[in-house]
PDB file of C-alpha atoms in Angstrom:
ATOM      1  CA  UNK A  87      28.633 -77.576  81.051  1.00 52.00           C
ATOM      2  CA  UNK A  88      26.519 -75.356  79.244  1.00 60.00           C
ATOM      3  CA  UNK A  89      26.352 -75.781  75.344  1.00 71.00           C
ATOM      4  CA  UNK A  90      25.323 -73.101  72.739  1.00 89.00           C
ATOM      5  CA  UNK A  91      22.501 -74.945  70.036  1.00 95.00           C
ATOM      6  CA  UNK A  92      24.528 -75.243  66.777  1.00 97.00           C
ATOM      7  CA  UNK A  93      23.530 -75.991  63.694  1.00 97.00           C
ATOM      8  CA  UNK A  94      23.390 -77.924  60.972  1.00 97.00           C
ATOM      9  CA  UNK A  95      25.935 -80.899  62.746  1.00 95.00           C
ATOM     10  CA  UNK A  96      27.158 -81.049  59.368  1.00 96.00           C
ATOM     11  CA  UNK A  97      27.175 -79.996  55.652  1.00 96.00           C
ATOM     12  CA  UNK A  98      28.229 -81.499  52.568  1.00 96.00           C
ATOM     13  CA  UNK A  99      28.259 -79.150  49.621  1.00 96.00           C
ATOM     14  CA  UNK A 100      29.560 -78.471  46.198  1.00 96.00           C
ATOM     15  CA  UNK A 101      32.554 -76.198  45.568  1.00 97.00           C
ATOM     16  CA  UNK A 102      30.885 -72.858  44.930  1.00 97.00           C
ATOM     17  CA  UNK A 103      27.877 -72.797  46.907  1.00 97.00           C
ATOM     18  CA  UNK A 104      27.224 -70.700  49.630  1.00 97.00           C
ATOM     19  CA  UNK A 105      27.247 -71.749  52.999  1.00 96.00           C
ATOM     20  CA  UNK A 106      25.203 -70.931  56.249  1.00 97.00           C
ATOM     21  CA  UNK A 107      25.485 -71.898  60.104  1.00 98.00           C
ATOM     22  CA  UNK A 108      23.354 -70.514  63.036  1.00 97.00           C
ATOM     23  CA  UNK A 109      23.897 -70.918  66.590  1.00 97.00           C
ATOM     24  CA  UNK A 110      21.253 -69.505  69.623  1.00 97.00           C
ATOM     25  CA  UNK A 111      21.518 -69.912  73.095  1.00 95.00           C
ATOM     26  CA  UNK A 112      18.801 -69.374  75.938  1.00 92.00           C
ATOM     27  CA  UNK A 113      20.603 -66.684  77.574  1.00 90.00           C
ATOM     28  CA  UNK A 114      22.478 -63.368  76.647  1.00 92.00           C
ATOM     29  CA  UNK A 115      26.099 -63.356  75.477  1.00 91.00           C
ATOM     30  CA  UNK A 116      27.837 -59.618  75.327  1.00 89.00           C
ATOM     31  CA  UNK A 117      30.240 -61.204  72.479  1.00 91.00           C
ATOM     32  CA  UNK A 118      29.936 -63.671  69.736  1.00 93.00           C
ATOM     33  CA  UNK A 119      32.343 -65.405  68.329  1.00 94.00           C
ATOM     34  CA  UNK A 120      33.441 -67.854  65.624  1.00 96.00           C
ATOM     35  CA  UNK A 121      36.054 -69.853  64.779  1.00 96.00           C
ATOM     36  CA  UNK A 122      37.321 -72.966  62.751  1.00 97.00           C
ATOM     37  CA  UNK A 123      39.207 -75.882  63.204  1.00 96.00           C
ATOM     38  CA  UNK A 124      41.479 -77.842  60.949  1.00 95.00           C
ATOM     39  CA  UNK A 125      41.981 -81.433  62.002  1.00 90.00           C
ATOM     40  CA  UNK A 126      45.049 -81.731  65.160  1.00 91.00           C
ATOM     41  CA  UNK A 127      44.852 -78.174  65.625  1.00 94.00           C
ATOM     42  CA  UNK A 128      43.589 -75.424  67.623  1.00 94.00           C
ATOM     43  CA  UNK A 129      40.572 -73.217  66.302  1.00 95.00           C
ATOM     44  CA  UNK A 130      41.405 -70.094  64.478  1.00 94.00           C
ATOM     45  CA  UNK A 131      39.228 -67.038  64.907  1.00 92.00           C
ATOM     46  CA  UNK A 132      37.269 -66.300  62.125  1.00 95.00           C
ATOM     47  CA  UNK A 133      35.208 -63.239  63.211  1.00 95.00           C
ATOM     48  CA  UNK A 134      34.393 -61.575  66.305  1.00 92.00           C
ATOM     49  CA  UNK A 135      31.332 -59.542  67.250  1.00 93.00           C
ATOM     50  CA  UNK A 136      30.725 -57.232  69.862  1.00 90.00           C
ATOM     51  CA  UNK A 137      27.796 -55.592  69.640  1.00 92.00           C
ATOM     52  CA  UNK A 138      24.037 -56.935  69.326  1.00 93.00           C
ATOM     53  CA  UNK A 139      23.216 -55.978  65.372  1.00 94.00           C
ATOM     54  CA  UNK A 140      26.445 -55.768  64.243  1.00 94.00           C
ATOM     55  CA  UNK A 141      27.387 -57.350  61.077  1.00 96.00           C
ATOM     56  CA  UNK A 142      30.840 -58.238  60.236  1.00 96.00           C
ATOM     57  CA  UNK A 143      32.657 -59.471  56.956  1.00 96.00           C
ATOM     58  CA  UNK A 144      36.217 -61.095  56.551  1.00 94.00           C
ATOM     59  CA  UNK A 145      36.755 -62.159  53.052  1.00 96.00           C
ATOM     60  CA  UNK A 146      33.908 -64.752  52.198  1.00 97.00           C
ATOM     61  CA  UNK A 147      33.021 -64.858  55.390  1.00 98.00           C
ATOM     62  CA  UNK A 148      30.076 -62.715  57.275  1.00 98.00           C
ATOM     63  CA  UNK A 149      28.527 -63.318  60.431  1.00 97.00           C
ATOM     64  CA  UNK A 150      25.863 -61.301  62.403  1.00 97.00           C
ATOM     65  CA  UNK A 151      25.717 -60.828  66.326  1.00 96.00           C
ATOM     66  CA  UNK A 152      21.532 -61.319  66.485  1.00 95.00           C
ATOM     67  CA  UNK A 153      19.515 -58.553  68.139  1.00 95.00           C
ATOM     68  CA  UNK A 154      18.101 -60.687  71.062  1.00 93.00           C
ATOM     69  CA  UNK A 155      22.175 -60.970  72.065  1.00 92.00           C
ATOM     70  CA  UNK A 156      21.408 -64.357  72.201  1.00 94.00           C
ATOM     71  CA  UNK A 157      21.678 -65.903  68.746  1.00 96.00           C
ATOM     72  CA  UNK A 158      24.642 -65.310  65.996  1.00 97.00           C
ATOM     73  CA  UNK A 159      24.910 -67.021  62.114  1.00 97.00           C
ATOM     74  CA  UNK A 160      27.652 -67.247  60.135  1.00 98.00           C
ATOM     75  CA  UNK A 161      27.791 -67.498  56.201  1.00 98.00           C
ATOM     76  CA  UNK A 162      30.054 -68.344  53.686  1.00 98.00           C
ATOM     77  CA  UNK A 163      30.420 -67.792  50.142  1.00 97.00           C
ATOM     78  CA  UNK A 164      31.677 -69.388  47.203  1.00 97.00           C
ATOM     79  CA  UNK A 165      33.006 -71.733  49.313  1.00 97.00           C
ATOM     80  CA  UNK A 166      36.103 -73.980  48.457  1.00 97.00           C
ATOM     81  CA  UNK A 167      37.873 -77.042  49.391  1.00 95.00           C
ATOM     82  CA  UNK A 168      39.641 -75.126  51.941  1.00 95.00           C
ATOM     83  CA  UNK A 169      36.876 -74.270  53.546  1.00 97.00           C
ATOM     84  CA  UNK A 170      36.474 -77.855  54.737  1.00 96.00           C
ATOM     85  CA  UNK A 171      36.808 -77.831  58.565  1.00 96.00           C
ATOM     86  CA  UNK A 172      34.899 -77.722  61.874  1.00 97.00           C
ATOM     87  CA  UNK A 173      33.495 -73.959  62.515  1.00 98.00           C
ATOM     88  CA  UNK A 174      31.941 -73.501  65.832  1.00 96.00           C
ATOM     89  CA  UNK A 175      30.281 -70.643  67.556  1.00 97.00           C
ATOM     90  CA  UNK A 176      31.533 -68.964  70.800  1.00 94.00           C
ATOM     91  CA  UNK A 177      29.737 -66.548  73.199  1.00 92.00           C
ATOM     92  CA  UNK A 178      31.347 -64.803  75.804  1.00 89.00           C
ATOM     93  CA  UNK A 179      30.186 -62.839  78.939  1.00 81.00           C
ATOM     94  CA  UNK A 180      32.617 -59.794  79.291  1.00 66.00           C
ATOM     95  CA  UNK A 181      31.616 -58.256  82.429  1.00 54.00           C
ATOM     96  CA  UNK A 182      34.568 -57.588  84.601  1.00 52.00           C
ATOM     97  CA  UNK A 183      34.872 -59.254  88.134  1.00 47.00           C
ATOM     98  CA  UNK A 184      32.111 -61.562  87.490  1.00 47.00           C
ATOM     99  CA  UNK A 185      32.835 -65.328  87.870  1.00 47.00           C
ATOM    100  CA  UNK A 186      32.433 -65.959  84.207  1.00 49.00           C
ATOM    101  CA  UNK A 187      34.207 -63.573  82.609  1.00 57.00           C
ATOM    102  CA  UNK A 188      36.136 -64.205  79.626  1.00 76.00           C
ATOM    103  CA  UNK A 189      34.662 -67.459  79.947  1.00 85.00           C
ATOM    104  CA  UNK A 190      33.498 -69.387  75.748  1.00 90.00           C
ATOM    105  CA  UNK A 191      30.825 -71.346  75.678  1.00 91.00           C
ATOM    106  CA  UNK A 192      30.937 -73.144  73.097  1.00 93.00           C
ATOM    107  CA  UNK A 193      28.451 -74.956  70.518  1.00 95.00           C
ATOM    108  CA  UNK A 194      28.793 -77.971  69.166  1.00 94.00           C
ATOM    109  CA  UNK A 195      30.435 -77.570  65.981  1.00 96.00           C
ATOM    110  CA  UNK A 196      29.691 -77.826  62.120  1.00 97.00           C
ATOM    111  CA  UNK A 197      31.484 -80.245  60.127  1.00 96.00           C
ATOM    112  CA  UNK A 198      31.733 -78.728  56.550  1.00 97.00           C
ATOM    113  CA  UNK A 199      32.672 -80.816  53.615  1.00 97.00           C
ATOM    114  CA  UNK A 200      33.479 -79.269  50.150  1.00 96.00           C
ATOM    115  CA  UNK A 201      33.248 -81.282  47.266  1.00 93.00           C
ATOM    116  CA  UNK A 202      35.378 -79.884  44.568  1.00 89.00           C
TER     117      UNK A 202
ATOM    118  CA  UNK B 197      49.694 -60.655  66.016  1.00 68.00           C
ATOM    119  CA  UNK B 198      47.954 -62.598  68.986  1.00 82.00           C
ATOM    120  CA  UNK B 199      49.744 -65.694  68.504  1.00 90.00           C
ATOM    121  CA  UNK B 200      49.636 -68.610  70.572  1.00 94.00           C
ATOM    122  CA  UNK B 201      51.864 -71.692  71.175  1.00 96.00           C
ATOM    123  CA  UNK B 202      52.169 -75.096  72.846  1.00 97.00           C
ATOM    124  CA  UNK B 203      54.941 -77.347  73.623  1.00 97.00           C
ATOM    125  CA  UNK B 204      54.889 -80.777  73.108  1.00 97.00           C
ATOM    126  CA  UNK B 205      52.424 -81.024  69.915  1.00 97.00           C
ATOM    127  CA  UNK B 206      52.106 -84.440  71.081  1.00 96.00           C
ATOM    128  CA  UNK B 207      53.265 -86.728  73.562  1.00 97.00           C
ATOM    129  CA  UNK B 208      52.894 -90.384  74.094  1.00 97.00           C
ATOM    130  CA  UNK B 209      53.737 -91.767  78.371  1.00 96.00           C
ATOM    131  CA  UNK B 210      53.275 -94.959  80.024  1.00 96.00           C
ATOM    132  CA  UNK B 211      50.531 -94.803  82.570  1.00 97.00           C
ATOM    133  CA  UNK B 212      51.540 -93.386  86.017  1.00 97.00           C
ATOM    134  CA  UNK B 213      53.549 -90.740  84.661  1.00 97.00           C
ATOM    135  CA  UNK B 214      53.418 -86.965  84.582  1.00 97.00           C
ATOM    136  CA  UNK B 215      53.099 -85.061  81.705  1.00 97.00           C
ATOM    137  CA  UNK B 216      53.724 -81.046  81.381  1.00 97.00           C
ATOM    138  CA  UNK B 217      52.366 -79.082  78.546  1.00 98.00           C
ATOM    139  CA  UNK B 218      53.560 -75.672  78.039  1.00 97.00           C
ATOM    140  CA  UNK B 219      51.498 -72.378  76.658  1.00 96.00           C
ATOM    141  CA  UNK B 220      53.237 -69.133  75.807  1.00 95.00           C
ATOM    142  CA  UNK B 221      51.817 -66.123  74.619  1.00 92.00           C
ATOM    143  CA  UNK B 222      54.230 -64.948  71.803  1.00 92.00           C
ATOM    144  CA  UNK B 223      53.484 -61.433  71.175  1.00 88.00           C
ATOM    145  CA  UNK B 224      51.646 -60.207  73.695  1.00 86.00           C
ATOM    146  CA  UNK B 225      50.806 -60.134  77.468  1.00 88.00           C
ATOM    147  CA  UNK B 226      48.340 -62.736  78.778  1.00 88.00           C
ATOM    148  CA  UNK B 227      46.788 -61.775  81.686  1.00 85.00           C
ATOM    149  CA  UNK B 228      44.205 -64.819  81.346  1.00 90.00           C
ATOM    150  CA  UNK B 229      45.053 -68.297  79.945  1.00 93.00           C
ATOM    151  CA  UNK B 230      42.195 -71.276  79.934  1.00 94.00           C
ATOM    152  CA  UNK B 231      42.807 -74.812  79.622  1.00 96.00           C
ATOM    153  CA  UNK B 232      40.822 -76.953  77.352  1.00 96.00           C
ATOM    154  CA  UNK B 233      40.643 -80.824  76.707  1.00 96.00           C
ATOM    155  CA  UNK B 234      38.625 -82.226  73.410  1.00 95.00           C
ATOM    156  CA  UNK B 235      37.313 -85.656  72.368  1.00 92.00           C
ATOM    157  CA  UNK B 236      37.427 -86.731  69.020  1.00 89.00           C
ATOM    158  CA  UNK B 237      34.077 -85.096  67.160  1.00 85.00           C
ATOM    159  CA  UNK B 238      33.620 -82.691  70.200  1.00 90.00           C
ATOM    160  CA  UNK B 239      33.689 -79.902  71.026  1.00 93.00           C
ATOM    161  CA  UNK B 240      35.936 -78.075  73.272  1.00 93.00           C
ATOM    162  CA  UNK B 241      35.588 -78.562  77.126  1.00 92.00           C
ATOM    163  CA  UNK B 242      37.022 -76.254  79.134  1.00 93.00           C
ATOM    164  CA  UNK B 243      39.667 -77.292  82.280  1.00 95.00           C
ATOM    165  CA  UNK B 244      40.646 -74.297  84.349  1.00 95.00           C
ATOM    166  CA  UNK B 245      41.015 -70.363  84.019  1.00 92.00           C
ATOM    167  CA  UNK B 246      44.275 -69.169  84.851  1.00 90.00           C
ATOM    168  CA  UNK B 247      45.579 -65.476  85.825  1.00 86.00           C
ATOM    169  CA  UNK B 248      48.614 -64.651  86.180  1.00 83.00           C
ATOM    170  CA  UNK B 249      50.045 -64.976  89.384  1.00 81.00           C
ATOM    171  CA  UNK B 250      47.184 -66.633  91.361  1.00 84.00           C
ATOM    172  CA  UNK B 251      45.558 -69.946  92.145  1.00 87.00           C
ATOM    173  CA  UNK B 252      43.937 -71.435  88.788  1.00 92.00           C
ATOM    174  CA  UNK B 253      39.930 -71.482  88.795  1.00 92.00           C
ATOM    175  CA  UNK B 254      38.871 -74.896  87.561  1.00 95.00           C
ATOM    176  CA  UNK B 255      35.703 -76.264  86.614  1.00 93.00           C
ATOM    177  CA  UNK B 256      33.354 -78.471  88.077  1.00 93.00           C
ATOM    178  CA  UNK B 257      34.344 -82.101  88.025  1.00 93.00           C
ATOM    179  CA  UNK B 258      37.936 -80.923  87.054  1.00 95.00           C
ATOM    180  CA  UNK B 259      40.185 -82.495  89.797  1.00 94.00           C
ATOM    181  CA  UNK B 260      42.646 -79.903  90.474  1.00 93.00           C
ATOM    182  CA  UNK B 261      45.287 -82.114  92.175  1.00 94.00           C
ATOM    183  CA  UNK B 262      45.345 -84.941  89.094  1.00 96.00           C
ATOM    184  CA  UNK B 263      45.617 -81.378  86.593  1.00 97.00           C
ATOM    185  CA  UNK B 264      47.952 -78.586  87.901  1.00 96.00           C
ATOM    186  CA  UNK B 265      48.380 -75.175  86.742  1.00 95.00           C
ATOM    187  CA  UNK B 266      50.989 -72.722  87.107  1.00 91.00           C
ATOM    188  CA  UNK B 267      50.902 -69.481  85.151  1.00 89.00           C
ATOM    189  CA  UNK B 268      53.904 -68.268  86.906  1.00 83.00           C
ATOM    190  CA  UNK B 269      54.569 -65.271  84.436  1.00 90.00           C
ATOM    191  CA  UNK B 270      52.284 -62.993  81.560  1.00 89.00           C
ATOM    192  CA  UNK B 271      53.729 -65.040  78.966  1.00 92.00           C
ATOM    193  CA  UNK B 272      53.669 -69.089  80.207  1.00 94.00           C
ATOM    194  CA  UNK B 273      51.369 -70.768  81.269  1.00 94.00           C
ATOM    195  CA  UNK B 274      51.861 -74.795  82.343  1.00 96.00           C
ATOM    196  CA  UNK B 275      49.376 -77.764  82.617  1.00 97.00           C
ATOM    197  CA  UNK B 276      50.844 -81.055  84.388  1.00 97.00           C
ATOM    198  CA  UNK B 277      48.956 -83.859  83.894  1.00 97.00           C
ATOM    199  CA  UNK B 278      49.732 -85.903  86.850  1.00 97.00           C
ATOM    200  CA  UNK B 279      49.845 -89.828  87.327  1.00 96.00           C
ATOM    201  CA  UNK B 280      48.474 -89.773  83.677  1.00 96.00           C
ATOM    202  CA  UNK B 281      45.963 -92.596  82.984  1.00 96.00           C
ATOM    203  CA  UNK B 282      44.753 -94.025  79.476  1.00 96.00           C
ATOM    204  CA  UNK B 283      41.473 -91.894  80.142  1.00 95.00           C
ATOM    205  CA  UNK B 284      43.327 -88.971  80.214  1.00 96.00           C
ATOM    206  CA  UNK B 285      44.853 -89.327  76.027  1.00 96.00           C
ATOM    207  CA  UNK B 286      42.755 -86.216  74.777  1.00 96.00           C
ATOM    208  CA  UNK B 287      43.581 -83.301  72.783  1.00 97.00           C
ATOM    209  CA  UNK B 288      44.473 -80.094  74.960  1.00 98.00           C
ATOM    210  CA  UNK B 289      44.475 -77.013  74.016  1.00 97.00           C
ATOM    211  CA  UNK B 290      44.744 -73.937  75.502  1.00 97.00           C
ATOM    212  CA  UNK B 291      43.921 -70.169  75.114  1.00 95.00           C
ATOM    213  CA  UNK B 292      44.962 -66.934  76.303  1.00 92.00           C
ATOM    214  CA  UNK B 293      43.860 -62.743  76.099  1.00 87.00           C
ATOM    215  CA  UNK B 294      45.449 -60.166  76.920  1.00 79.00           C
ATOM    216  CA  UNK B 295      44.953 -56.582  77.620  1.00 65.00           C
ATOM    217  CA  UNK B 296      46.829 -55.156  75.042  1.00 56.00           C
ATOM    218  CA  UNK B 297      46.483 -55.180  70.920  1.00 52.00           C
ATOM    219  CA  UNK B 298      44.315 -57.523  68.999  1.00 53.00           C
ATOM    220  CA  UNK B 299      44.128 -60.285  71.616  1.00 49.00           C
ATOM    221  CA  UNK B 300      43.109 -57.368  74.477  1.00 51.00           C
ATOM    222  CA  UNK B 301      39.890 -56.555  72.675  1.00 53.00           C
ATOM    223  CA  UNK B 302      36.515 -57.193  74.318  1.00 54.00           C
ATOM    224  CA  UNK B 303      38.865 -60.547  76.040  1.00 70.00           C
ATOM    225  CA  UNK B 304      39.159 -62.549  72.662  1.00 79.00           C
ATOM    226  CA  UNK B 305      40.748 -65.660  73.218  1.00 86.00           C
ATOM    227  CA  UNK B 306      43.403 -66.812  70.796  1.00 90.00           C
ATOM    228  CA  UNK B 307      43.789 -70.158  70.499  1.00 94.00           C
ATOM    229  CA  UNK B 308      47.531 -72.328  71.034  1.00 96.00           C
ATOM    230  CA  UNK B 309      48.057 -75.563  68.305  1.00 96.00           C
ATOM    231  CA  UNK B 310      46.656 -77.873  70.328  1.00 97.00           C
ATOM    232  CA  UNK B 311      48.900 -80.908  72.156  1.00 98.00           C
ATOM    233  CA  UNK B 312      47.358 -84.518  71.657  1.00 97.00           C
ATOM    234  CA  UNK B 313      48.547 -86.958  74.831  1.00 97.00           C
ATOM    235  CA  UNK B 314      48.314 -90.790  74.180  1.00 97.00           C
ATOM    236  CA  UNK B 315      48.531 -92.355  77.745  1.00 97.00           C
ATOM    237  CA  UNK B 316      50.130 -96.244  77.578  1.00 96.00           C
TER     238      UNK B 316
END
C-alpha cells in the first residue's frame, strides 16, 4: 500500500545532540502523527497534530504539521540513550464515512542510535 | 489513559493450526480496532479495519477467510489466524480509537504490545 517518504532510514548520533526526522507525502493528510517503537513492542504515540501549521512540543520532543498538509518533521533534543528506537510518521484522513477514515499510513521508519 | 492490550505476547504452533490473538481496549470504548502485521525492519502493514459489531474491512491481498475478525463487543477485538503456515510468523499488532477521552480525539489510534507468532 501506500507509503509516506521518511527520512533519514537511520541515524547514529552522540548523546546530546539534537535530532531531526522529516516525512512528506504526495497527497493531503488532515492529521499527522508520530510515534516510536521499542524493539517487540507496539509504537507509542509521541505527538499528534491536527491542524496544518501547528507546532507541538512534548518534553524534548517537537514536531510540526507542514502547511502544504502534506509534509510533517519531528525533532529531538538533547537526545539520550533512551531515545534509541524506531520513530515513524503517521498521517491520517479523518473525514467521516469515507472509505479511509481513521485509516495510518505509515512511513518507513527511522532507526535512531544514541551513543552515550 | 488510552491503553491498549494483547493476549498472547507471543505464541509458537505447529503448522496447520489456528491461532487467536486477543485486543482489548482497557479504558475506554473502541468503536474502531485495525489489525496490523510487521516484518522485521518494516514498517507496519495494515490487515483489516474492524467496527464494532459488523463485518471487518480488510485490505487488498488480505485473505479474509485464512485471517478472521470478530470485534464482537466495544472493548475486544479477536484475530484468528487460521491453518497457520511458517509464512505467516510475523509480529501483529493491533490498534484501536474510540470516541471518548484521549483515544476519541481527531481518531488517534493507540497502539496494543504487539504479539509475535512463530509458525513450526
Amino acid at each position: 500500500g501506500q507509503q509516506l517518504n521518511q527520512s533519514p532510514q537511520s541515524m547514529f548520533i552522540q548523546e546530546g545532540e539534537d535530532v531531526s526526522m522529516n516525512c512528506t507525502s504526495s497527497s493531503i493528510f488532515n492529521t499527522w502523527l508520530w510515534y516510536k517503537q521499542d524493539p517487540g513492542e507496539g509504537p507509542v504515540l509521541l505527538i499528534a497534530l491536527y491542524k496544518a501549521g501547528e507546532l507541538t512540543s512534548n518534553g524534548r520532543l517537537t514536531a510540526q504539521f507542514g502547511i502544504t498538509r502534506k509534509d510533517s518533521f519531528l525533532n529531538i533534543s538533547a537526545s539520550i540513550p533512551s531515545d534509541v528506537g524506531i520513530y515513524f510518521c503517521a498521517g491520517q484522513r479523518s473525514r467521516a464515512g469515507g472509505t479511509s477514515y481513521g485509516k495510518l499510513t505509515f512511513g518507513q521508519g527511522t532507526i535512531l542510535t544514541v551513543h552515550p | 489513559g488510552a491503553v491498549v492490550s494483547q493476549h498472547p505476547s507471543w505464541v509458537i504452533c505447529k503448522s496447520g493450526t489456528s491461532v487467536k490473538i486477543e485486543c482489548r481496549s482497557l479504558d475506554f470504548q473502541a468503536t474502531t480496532m485495525f489489525w496490523y502485521r510487521q516484518f522485521p525492519k518494516q514498517s507496519l502493514m495494515l490487515m483489516a479495519t474492524s467496527n464494532e459489531g459488523s463485518k471487518a474491512t480488510y485490505e487488498q491481498g488480505v485473505e479474509k477467510d485464512k485471517f478472521l475478525i470478530n470485534h464482537a463487543s466495544l472493548t475486544l477485538s479477536t484475530l484468528t489466524v487460521t491453518s497457520a503456515h511458517p509464512e505467516d510468523s510475523s509480529f501483529y499488532i493491533c490498534s484501536a480509537t474510540g470516541t471518548s477521552g484521549r483515544a476519541g480525539k481527531g481518531g488517534t489510534q493507540y497502539f496494543g504490545p504487539g504479539t509475535r507468532l512463530l509458525v513450526l
